[in-house]
Coordinates of C-alpha atoms and ligand atoms in Angstrom, one line a residue:
X1 CA 2.2 21.3 15.9
X2 CA -1.4 20.0 16.4
X3 CA -2.2 16.5 17.7
X4 CA -3.0 15.3 14.1
X5 CA -0.1 17.0 12.3
X6 CA 2.6 14.7 10.9
X7 CA 0.4 11.8 10.0
X8 CA 1.8 8.9 8.0
X9 CA 0.9 8.9 4.3
X10 CA -0.4 5.3 3.7
X11 CA -0.8 4.1 0.1
X12 CA -3.3 1.2 -0.5
X13 CA -4.5 -0.6 -3.7
X14 CA -4.2 -3.7 -5.7
X15 CA -0.8 -5.3 -6.5
X16 CA 0.6 -3.2 -9.3
X17 CA -1.1 0.0 -8.2
X18 CA 2.2 1.7 -7.6
X19 CA 2.3 1.8 -3.8
X20 CA 6.0 0.9 -3.7
X21 CA 7.3 2.8 -6.7
X22 CA 5.3 6.0 -6.2
X23 CA 5.6 5.8 -2.4
X24 CA 9.4 5.7 -2.6
X25 CA 9.4 8.8 -4.9
X26 CA 7.0 10.9 -2.9
X27 CA 8.9 10.0 0.3
X28 CA 12.0 11.5 -1.3
X29 CA 10.1 14.6 -2.3
X30 CA 8.7 15.1 1.1
X31 CA 12.0 14.2 2.8
X32 CA 10.2 11.5 4.9
X33 CA 11.3 8.0 5.6
X34 CA 9.7 5.3 3.4
X35 CA 8.7 1.9 4.6
X36 CA 7.4 -0.9 2.4
X37 CA 5.5 -3.6 4.4
X38 CA 6.5 -6.5 2.2
X39 CA 10.1 -5.5 2.1
X40 CA 10.2 -5.0 5.9
X41 CA 8.5 -8.3 6.7
X42 CA 10.8 -10.1 4.3
X43 CA 13.8 -8.5 5.9
X44 CA 12.6 -9.5 9.4
X45 CA 11.7 -13.0 8.4
X46 CA 14.8 -13.5 6.3
X47 CA 12.7 -14.9 3.4
X48 CA 10.4 -13.8 0.6
X49 CA 6.6 -13.1 1.0
X50 CA 6.1 -16.2 -1.2
X51 CA 8.1 -18.3 1.1
X52 CA 6.3 -16.9 4.2
X53 CA 2.9 -17.7 2.6
X54 CA 4.1 -21.2 1.8
X55 CA 5.7 -21.9 5.1
X56 CA 3.3 -20.3 7.7
X57 CA 0.2 -19.6 5.6
X58 CA -1.6 -16.4 4.8
X59 CA -3.2 -15.9 8.2
X60 CA 0.2 -15.8 9.9
X61 CA 1.3 -13.2 7.3
X62 CA -1.8 -11.1 8.1
X63 CA -0.8 -11.2 11.8
X64 CA 2.6 -9.9 11.0
X65 CA 1.0 -7.1 9.1
X66 CA -1.1 -6.2 12.2
X67 CA 2.0 -6.3 14.5
X68 CA 3.9 -4.0 12.2
X69 CA 0.9 -1.6 12.0
X70 CA 0.8 -1.4 15.8
X71 CA 4.5 -0.6 15.8
X72 CA 4.3 2.1 13.2
X73 CA 1.3 3.9 14.7
X74 CA 3.7 5.3 17.4
X75 CA 6.4 6.5 15.0
X76 CA 7.0 10.0 13.4
X77 CA 5.4 10.6 10.0
X78 CA 6.6 8.3 7.2
X79 CA 5.3 7.3 3.8
X80 CA 4.1 3.7 4.1
X81 CA 3.3 1.2 1.4
X82 CA 1.5 -1.8 2.9
X83 CA 1.0 -5.0 0.9
X84 CA -2.1 -5.1 -1.4
X85 CA -4.2 -7.0 1.2
X86 CA -3.5 -4.7 4.2
X87 CA -6.6 -2.6 3.8
X88 CA -8.7 -5.7 3.6
X89 CA -7.5 -6.7 7.1
X90 CA -9.8 -4.5 9.4
X91 CA -7.6 -4.9 12.4
X92 CA -4.4 -3.7 10.6
X93 CA -6.1 -0.8 8.9
X94 CA -7.9 0.4 12.1
X95 CA -4.7 0.3 14.0
X96 CA -2.9 2.7 11.7
X97 CA -5.8 4.9 10.6
X98 CA -5.8 7.4 13.4
X99 CA -2.1 8.1 12.8
X100 CA -2.5 8.2 9.0
X101 CA -3.9 9.7 5.9
X102 CA -4.8 6.8 3.6
X103 CA -4.8 7.2 -0.2
X104 CA -6.3 4.5 -2.5
X105 CA -4.2 4.3 -5.7
X106 CA -6.8 3.0 -8.1
X107 CA -5.8 0.9 -11.1
X108 CA -7.8 -1.6 -13.2
X109 CA -6.7 -5.2 -13.1
X110 CA -5.7 -5.0 -16.8
X111 CA -3.4 -2.1 -16.3
X112 CA -2.0 -3.6 -13.1
X113 CA -1.1 -6.8 -15.0
X114 CA 0.6 -4.8 -17.7
X115 CA 2.6 -2.9 -15.2
X116 CA 3.8 -5.9 -13.2
X117 CA 4.9 -8.0 -16.1
X118 CA 7.1 -11.0 -15.0
X119 CA 7.2 -9.5 -11.4
X120 CA 3.8 -11.1 -11.1
X121 CA 5.5 -14.3 -10.1
X122 CA 6.5 -12.7 -6.7
X123 CA 2.8 -12.2 -5.8
X124 CA 1.6 -15.6 -4.3
X125 CA -2.1 -14.7 -4.6
X126 CA -1.6 -14.1 -8.4
X127 CA 0.6 -17.1 -9.0
X128 CA -2.2 -19.4 -10.4
X129 CA -3.2 -20.1 -14.0
X130 CA -5.3 -16.9 -14.5
X131 CA -3.8 -13.9 -12.8
X132 CA -6.3 -11.5 -14.5
X133 CA -9.2 -13.4 -13.0
X134 CA -7.4 -13.5 -9.6
X135 CA -6.9 -9.7 -9.7
X136 CA -10.5 -9.1 -10.7
X137 CA -11.6 -11.3 -7.7
X138 CA -9.3 -9.4 -5.3
X139 CA -10.7 -6.1 -6.6
X140 CA -14.3 -7.2 -6.2
X141 CA -13.7 -8.3 -2.6
X142 CA -11.6 -5.3 -1.6
X143 CA -12.9 -2.3 -3.6
X144 CA -15.4 -1.1 -0.9
X145 CA -12.6 -1.3 1.7
X146 CA -10.0 0.5 -0.5
X147 CA -12.6 3.2 -1.1
X148 CA -12.7 3.9 2.7
X149 CA -9.4 5.7 2.2
X150 CA -9.3 9.5 2.8
X151 CA -8.7 10.1 -0.9
X152 CA -9.0 8.0 -4.1
X153 CA -6.4 8.8 -6.8
X154 CA -7.1 7.2 -10.2
X155 CA -3.6 6.3 -11.5
X156 CA -4.7 4.7 -14.7
X157 CA -3.6 7.5 -17.0
X158 CA -0.7 8.8 -14.7
X159 CA 3.0 8.0 -14.8
X160 CA 4.7 7.0 -11.5
X161 CA 6.2 10.5 -11.5
X162 CA 2.8 12.1 -11.9
X163 CA 1.3 10.0 -9.1
X164 CA 4.2 11.0 -6.8
X165 CA 3.7 14.7 -7.7
X166 CA 0.0 14.4 -6.9
X167 CA 0.7 12.7 -3.6
X168 CA 3.1 15.4 -2.6
X169 CA 0.4 18.1 -3.3
X170 CA -2.2 16.1 -1.4
X171 CA 0.1 15.6 1.6
X172 CA 0.7 19.4 1.8
X173 CA -3.1 20.0 1.6
X174 CA -3.6 17.4 4.4
X175 CA -1.0 19.1 6.5
X176 CA -2.6 22.5 6.0
X177 CA -6.0 21.1 6.9
X178 CA -4.6 19.5 10.0
X179 CA -3.0 22.7 11.1
Ligands
ATP1 N1 1.4 4.9 -12.6 C1 2.2 4.0 -13.2 N2 2.4 4.0 -14.5 C2 3.1 3.0 -15.1 N3 3.8 2.0 -14.4 C3 3.6 2.0 -13.1 C4 2.8 3.0 -12.4 N4 2.8 2.7 -11.1 C5 3.6 1.6 -10.9 N5 4.1 1.2 -12.1 C6 5.0 0.0 -12.4 O1 4.2 -1.1 -12.0 C7 5.1 -2.1 -11.4 C8 4.4 -2.4 -10.0 O2 4.5 -1.3 -9.2 P1 4.6 -1.4 -7.6 O3 5.6 -2.5 -7.3 O4 5.0 0.0 -7.1 O5 3.2 -1.8 -7.2 P2 2.6 -2.1 -5.7 O6 1.3 -1.4 -5.6 O7 3.7 -1.8 -4.7 O8 2.3 -3.7 -5.8 P3 2.4 -4.8 -4.6 O9 1.1 -4.7 -3.9 O10 2.4 -6.1 -5.4 O11 3.6 -4.6 -3.8 C9 6.4 -1.4 -11.3 O12 7.2 -1.9 -12.3 C10 6.2 0.1 -11.5 O13 7.3 0.7 -12.1
SKM2 O1 -2.8 -8.4 -2.3 C1 -2.3 -9.1 -1.4 O2 -3.0 -9.7 -0.6 C2 -0.8 -9.2 -1.3 C3 0.0 -8.3 -1.9 C4 1.4 -8.3 -1.7 O3 1.8 -6.9 -1.6 C5 1.9 -9.1 -0.5 O4 1.6 -8.4 0.7 C6 1.2 -10.4 -0.5 O5 1.6 -11.1 -1.7 C7 -0.3 -10.3 -0.4
MG3 MG1 4.7 -3.0 -3.3

């Protein structure tokens, strides 16, 4: 095995991009463990992301994301779904990048909103009066950072299954390229 074989597959993109749902499926297909940042941080804190934002503030949540990134950088290859803001946190992304292949799951704000439906309420940054405008703002601020991924996959016209299939193929290609 070369030094770079067995990198994590890290999925980034807006809330609603499919990081959690497609990530879980592709992890099954690749027989790799799956880790969702939001779920893991909620489990460790014993409360929801919404409660964490309200109690400790967003900056403290971002620090927790950095700490978890440091921890995961030393682990065997997994499929990882960070929260939507992880790639916009340069320290978190730089920590995991050498041990990862990062895929940007691209989705438009309109399609992301359709996909999330009532689950929108669990995303504190989208909880205001105009979630569409909030998502568009997030995309404007983050798009250039998301696009620094190793590969951009447009998910707009793909089902969750199709995204997972494509991710499995991409991972095999990455593994071949890495030797
Ligand atoms: N390609 C897709 N086509 C249709 N529906 C999708 C697709 N990807 C995800 N979904 C649906 O959209 C919803 C949100 O997906 P998911 O929770 O995986 O997004 P996420 O990127 O993890 O968001 P967050 O950053 O908020 O955690 C889920 O109901 C999921 O089934
Ligand atoms: O886009 C974001 O900044 C966030 C997305 C969610 O996954 C959570 O990590 C949290 O609600 C922040
Ligand atoms: Mg998710």
